[in-house]
PDB file of C-alpha atoms in Angstrom:
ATOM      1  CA  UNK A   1      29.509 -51.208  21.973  1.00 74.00           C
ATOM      2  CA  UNK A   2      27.833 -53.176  19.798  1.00 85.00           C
ATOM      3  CA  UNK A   3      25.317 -50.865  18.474  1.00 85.00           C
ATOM      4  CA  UNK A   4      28.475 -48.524  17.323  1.00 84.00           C
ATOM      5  CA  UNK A   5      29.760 -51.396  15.580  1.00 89.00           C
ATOM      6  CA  UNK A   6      26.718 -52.504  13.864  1.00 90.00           C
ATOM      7  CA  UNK A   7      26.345 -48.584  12.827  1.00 88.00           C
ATOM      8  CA  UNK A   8      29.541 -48.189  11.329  1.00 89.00           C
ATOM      9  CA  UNK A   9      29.201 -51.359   9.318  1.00 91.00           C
ATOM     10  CA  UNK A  10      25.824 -50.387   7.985  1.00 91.00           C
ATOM     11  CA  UNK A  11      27.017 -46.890   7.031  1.00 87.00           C
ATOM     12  CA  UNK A  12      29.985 -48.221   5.239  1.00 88.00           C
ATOM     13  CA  UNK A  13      27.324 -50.411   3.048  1.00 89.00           C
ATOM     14  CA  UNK A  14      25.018 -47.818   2.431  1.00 86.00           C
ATOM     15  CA  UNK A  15      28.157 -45.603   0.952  1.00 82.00           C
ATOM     16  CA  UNK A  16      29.688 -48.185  -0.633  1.00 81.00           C
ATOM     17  CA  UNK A  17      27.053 -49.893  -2.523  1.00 82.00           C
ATOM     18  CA  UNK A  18      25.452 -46.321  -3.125  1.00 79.00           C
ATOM     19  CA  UNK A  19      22.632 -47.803  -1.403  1.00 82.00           C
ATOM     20  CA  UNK A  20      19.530 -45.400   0.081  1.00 81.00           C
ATOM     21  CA  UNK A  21      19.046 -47.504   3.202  1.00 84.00           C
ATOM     22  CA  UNK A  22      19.792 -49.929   5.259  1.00 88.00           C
ATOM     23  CA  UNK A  23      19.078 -51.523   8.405  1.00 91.00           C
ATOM     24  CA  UNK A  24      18.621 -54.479  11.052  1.00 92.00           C
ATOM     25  CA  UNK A  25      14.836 -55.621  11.373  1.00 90.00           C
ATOM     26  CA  UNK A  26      12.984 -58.325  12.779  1.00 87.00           C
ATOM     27  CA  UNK A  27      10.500 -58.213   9.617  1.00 82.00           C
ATOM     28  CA  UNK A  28      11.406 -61.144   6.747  1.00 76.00           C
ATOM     29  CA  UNK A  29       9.413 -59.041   4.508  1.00 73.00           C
ATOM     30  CA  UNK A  30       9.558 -55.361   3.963  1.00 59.00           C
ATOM     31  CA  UNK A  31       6.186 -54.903   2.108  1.00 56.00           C
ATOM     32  CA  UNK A  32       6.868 -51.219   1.128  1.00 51.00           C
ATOM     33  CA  UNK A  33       6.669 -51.665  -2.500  1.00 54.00           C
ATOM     34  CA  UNK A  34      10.290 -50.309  -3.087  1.00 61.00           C
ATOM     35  CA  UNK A  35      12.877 -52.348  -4.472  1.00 73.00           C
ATOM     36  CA  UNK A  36      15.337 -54.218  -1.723  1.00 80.00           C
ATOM     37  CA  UNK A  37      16.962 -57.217  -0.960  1.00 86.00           C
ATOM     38  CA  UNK A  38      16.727 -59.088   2.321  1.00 90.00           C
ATOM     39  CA  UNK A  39      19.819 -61.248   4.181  1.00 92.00           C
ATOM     40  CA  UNK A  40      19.360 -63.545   6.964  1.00 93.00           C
ATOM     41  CA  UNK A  41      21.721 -62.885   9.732  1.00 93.00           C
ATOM     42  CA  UNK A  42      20.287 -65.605  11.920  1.00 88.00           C
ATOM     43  CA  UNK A  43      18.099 -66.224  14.989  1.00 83.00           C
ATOM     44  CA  UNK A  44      14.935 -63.166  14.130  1.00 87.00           C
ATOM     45  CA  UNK A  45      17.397 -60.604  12.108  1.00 91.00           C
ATOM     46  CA  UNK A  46      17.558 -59.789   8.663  1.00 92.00           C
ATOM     47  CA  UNK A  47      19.653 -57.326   6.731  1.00 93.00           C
ATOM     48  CA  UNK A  48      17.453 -55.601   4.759  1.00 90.00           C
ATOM     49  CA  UNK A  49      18.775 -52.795   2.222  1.00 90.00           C
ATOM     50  CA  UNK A  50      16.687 -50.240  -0.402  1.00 84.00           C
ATOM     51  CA  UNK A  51      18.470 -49.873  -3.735  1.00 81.00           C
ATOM     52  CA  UNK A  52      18.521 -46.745  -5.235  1.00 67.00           C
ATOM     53  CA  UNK A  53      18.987 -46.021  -9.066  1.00 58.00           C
ATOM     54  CA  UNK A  54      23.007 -45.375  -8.804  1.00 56.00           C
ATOM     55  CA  UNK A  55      23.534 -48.761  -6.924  1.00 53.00           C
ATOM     56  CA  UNK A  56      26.030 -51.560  -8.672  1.00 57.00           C
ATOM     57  CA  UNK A  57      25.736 -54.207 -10.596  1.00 64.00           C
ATOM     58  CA  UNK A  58      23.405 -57.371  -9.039  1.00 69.00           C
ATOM     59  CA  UNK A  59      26.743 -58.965  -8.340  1.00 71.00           C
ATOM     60  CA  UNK A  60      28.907 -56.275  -6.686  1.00 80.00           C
ATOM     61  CA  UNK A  61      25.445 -55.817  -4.833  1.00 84.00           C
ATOM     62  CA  UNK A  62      25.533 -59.394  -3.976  1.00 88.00           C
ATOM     63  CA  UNK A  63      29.147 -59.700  -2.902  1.00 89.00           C
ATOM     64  CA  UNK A  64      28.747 -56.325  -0.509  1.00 90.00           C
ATOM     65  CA  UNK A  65      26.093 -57.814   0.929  1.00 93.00           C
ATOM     66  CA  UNK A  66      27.635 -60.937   1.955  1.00 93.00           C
ATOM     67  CA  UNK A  67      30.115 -58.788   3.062  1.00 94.00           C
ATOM     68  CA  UNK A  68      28.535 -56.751   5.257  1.00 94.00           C
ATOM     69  CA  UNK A  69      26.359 -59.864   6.532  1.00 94.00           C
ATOM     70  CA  UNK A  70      29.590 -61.543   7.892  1.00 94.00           C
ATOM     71  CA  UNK A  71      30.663 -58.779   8.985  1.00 94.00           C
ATOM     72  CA  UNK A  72      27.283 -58.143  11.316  1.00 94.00           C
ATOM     73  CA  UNK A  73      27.401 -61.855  12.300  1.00 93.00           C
ATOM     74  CA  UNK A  74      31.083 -61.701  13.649  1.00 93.00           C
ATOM     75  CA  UNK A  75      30.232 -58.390  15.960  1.00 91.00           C
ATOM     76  CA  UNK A  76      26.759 -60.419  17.119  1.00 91.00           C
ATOM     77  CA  UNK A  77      29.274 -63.072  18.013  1.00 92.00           C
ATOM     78  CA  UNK A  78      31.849 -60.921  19.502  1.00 88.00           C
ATOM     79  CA  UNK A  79      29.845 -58.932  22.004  1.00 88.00           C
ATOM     80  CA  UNK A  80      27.499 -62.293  22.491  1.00 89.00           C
ATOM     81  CA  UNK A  81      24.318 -60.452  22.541  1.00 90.00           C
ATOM     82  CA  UNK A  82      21.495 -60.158  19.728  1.00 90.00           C
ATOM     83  CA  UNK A  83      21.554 -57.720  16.648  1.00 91.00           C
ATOM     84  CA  UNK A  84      20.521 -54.362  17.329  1.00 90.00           C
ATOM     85  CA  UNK A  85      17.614 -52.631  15.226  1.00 89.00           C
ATOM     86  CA  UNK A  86      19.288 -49.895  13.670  1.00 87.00           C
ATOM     87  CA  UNK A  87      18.689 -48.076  10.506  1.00 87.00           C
ATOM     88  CA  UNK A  88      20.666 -45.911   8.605  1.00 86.00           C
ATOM     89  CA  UNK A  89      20.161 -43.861   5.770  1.00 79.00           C
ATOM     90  CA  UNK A  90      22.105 -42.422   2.924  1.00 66.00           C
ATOM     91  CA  UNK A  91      23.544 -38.569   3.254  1.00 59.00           C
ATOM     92  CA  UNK A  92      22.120 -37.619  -0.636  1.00 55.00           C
ATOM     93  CA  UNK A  93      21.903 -34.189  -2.051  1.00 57.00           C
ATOM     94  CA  UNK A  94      19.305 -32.508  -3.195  1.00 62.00           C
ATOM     95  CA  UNK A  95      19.971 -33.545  -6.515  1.00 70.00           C
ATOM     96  CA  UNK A  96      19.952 -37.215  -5.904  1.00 68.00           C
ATOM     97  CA  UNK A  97      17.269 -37.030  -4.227  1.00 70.00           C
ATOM     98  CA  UNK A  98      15.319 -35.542  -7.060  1.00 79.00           C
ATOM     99  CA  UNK A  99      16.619 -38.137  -9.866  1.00 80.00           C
ATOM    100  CA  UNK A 100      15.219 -40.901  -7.624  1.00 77.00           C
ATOM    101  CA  UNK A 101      12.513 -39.701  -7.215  1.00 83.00           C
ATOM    102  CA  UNK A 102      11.976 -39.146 -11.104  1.00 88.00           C
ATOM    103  CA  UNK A 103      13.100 -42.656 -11.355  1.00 86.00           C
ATOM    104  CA  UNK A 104      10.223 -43.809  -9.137  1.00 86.00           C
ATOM    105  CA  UNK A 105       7.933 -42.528 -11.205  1.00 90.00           C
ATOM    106  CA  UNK A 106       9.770 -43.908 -14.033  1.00 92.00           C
ATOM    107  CA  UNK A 107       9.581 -47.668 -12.703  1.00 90.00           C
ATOM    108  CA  UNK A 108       6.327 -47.693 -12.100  1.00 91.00           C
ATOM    109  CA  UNK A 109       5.387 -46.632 -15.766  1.00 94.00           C
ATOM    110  CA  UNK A 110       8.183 -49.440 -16.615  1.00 93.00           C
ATOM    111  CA  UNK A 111       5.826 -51.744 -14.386  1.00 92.00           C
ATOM    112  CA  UNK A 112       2.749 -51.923 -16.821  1.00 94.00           C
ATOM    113  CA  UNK A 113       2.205 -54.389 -19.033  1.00 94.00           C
ATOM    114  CA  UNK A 114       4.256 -55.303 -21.817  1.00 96.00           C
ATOM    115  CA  UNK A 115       6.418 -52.078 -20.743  1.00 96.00           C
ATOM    116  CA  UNK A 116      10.130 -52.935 -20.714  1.00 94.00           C
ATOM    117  CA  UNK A 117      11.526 -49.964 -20.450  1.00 94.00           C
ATOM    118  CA  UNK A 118      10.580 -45.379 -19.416  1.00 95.00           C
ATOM    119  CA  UNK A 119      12.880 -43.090 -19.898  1.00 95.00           C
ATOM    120  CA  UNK A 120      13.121 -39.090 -19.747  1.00 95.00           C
ATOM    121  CA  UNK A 121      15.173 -37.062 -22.313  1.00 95.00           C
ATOM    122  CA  UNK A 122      15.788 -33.385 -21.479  1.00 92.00           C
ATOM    123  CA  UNK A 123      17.641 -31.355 -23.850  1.00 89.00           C
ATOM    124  CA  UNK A 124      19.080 -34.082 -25.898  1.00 90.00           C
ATOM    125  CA  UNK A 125      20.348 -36.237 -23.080  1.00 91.00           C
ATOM    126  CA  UNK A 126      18.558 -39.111 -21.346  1.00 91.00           C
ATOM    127  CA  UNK A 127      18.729 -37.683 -17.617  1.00 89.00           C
ATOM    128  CA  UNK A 128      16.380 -40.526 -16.193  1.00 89.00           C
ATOM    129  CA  UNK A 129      15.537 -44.385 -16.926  1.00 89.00           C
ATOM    130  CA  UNK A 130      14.027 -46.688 -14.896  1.00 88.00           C
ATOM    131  CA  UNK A 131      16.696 -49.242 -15.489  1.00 86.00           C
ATOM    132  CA  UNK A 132      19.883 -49.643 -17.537  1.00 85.00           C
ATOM    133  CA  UNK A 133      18.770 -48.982 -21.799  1.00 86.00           C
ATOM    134  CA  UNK A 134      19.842 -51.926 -23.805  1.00 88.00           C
ATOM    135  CA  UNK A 135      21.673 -51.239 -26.724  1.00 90.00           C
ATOM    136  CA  UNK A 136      18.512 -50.771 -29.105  1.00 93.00           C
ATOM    137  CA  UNK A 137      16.422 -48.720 -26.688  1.00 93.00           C
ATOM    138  CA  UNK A 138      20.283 -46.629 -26.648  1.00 92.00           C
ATOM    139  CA  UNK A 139      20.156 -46.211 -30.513  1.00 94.00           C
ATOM    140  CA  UNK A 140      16.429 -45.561 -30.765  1.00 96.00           C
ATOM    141  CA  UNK A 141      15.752 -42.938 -28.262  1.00 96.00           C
ATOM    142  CA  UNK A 142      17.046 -39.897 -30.476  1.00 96.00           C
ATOM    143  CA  UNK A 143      15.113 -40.914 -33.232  1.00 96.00           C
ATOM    144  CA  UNK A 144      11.968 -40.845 -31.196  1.00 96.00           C
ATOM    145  CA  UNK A 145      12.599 -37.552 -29.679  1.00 95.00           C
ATOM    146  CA  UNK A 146      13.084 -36.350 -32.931  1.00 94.00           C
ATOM    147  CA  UNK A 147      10.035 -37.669 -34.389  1.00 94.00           C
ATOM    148  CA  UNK A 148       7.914 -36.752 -31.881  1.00 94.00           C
ATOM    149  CA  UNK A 149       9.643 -33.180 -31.228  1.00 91.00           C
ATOM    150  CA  UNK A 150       8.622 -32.405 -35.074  1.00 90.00           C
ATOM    151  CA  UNK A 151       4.669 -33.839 -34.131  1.00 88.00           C
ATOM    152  CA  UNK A 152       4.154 -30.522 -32.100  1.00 80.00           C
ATOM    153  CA  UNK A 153       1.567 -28.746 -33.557  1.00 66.00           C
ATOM    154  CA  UNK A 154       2.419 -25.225 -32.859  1.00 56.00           C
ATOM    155  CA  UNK A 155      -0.338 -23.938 -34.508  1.00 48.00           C
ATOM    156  CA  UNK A 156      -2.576 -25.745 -33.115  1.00 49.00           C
ATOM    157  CA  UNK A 157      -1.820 -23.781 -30.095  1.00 54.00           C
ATOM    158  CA  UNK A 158      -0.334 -26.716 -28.601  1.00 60.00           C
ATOM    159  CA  UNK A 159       3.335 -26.987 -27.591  1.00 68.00           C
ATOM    160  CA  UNK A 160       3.186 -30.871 -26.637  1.00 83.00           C
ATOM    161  CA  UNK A 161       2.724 -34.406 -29.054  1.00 92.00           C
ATOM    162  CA  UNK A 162       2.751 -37.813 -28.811  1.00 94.00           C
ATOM    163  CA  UNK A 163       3.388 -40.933 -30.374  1.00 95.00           C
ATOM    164  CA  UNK A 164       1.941 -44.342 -29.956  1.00 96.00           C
ATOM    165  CA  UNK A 165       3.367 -46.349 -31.905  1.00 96.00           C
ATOM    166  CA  UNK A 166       3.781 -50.720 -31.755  1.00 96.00           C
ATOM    167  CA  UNK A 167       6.857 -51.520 -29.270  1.00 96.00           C
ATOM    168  CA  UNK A 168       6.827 -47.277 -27.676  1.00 97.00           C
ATOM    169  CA  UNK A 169       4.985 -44.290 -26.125  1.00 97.00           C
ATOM    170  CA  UNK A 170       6.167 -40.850 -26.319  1.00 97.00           C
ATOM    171  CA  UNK A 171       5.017 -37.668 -24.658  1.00 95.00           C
ATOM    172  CA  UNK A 172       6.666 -34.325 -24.544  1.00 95.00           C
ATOM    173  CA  UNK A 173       6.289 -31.935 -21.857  1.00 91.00           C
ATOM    174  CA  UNK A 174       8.138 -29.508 -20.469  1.00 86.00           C
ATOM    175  CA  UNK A 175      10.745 -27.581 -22.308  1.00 87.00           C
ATOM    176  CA  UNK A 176      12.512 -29.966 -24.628  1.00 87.00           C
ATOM    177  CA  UNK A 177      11.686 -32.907 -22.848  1.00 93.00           C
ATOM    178  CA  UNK A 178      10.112 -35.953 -23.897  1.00 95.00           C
ATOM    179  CA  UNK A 179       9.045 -38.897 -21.789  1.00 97.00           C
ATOM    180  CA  UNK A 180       9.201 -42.570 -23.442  1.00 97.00           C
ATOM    181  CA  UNK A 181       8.010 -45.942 -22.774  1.00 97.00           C
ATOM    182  CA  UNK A 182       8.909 -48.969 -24.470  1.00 97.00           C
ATOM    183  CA  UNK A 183       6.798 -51.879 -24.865  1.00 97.00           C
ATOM    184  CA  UNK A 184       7.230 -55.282 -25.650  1.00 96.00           C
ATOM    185  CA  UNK A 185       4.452 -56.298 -26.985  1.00 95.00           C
ATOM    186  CA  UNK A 186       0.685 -54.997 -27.489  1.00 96.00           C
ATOM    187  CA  UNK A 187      -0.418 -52.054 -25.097  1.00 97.00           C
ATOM    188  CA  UNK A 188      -3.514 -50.451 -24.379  1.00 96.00           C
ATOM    189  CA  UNK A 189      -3.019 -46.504 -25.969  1.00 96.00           C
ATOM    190  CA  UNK A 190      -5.551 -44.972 -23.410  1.00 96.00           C
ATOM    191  CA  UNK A 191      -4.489 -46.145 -20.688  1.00 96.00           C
ATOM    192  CA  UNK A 192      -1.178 -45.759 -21.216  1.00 96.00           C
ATOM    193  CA  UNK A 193      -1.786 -41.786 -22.259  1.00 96.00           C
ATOM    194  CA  UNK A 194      -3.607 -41.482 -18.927  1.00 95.00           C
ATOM    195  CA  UNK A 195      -1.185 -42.971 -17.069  1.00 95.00           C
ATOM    196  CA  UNK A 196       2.036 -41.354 -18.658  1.00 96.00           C
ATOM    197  CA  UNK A 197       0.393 -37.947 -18.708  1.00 94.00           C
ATOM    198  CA  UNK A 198      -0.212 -37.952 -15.080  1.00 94.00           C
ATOM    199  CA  UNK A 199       3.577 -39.068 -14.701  1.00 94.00           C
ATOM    200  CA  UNK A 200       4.985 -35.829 -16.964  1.00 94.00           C
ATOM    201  CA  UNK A 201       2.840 -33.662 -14.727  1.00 92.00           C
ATOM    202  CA  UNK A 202       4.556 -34.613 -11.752  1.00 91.00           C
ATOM    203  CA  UNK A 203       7.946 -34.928 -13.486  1.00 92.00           C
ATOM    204  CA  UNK A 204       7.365 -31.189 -14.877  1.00 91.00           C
ATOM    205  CA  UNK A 205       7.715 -30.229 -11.114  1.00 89.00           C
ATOM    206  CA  UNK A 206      10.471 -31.914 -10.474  1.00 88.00           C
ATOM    207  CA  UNK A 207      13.028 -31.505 -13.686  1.00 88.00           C
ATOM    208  CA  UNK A 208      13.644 -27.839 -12.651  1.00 86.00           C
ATOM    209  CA  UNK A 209      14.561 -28.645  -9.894  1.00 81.00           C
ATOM    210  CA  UNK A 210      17.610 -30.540 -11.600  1.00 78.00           C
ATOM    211  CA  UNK A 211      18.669 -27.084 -13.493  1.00 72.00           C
ATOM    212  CA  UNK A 212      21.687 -25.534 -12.470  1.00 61.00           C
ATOM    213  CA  UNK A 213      21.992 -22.624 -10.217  1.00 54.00           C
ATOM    214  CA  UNK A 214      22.704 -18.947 -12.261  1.00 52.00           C
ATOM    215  CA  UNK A 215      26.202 -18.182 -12.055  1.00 48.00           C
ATOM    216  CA  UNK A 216      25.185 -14.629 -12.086  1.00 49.00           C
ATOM    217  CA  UNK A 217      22.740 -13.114  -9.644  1.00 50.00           C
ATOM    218  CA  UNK A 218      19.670 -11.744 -10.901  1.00 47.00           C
ATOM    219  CA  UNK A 219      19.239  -7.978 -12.171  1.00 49.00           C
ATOM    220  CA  UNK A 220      17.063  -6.199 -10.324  1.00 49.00           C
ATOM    221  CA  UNK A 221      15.742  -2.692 -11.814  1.00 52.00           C
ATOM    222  CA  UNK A 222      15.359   0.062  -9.575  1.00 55.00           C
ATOM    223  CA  UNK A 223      12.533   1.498  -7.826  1.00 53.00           C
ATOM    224  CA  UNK A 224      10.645   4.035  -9.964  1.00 54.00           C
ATOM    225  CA  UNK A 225      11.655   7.263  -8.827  1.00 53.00           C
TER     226      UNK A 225
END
């Protein structure tokens, strides 16, 4: 049936574009905010697909979409009826799941104003962006974390800093991480401390949740006798 054909063919885009979702819709716009592209198919239908933050490059992207378009067109043509609205969704693990949704957070700080650029470093390693880093923001983030790592104020009774300097924003938070925004030109400092420090609270949550499982249970001492 067509509907099993039109399935299959938007599962195997969704897996092979590393895509979060896709489906057939009447709608030329999807007006949910999250990034997607949209195909005409012809007559009311549109392909539309979300991208996720492990998706490929715009033009493998591109060429899988034209892909899969032609390949929904044919099966409209073959069975002689009109596209079916179907969605389908990618199978991701938990851990997916949670780096997206880290990365959502980290796009929208990327969003502001003369941002280019948010990124979250954990331990030494960059475990979050909300796009690719260019080469500079690749050389420059362990010199921030470093700088701003040595700002703590420990005896303050503080065990976070931040910098705010011309072209970035840092914040640490956690344990050993550091969330950093780079700027292309002038920003406002308050409201990009609100903004950022409402981000690492919600990003606090969520980074454990990226922590390995123990390899060893837990030791439990026995009841008192």
């Amino acid at each position: 049936m067509l509907d099993a054909e039109v399935r299959t063919i938007l599962r195997e885009l969704v897996t092979d574009a590393g895509l979060l979702h896709a489906e057939i819709t009447d709608q030329p716009e999807a007006g949910t905010g999250t990034p997607s592209r949209t195909v005409p198919l012809g007559g009311a239908s549109f392909l539309r697909v979300t991208v996720g933050t492990r998706s490929p490059r715009a033009d493998d992207l591109e060429a899988a979409l034209e892909r899969a378009a032609r390949a929904l067109r044919t099966a409209a043509r073959r069975w002689a009826a009109e596209l079916p609205t179907i969605a389908v969704g990618a199978t991701l693990n938990h851990t997916a799941k949670v780096g997206d949704r880290i990365s959502a957070y980290l796009q929208a700080l990327a969003a502001m104003q003369h941002a280019d650029n948010a990124l979250v470093v954990h331990r030494g390693k960059v475990v979050a962006r909300a796009r690719g880093l260019g080469e500079l923001e690749e050389a420059r983030w362990p010199f921030i974390v470093r700088r701003v790592m040595a700002a703590v104020d420990k005896g303050a009774g503080s065990s976070h800093a931040e910098l705010a300097d011309p072209d970035f924003y840092a914040l640490t938070f956690w344990y050993g991480a550091a969330l950093i925004v780079y700027f292309t030109g002038p920003y406002a400092v308050d409201f990009v401390r609100y903004r950022a420090r409402r981000v690492a609270r919600e990003l606090a949550d969520l980074l454990p949740e990226l922590e390995p499982e123990p390899t060893t249970p837990v030791s439990v001492l026995p009841p008192p006798e």
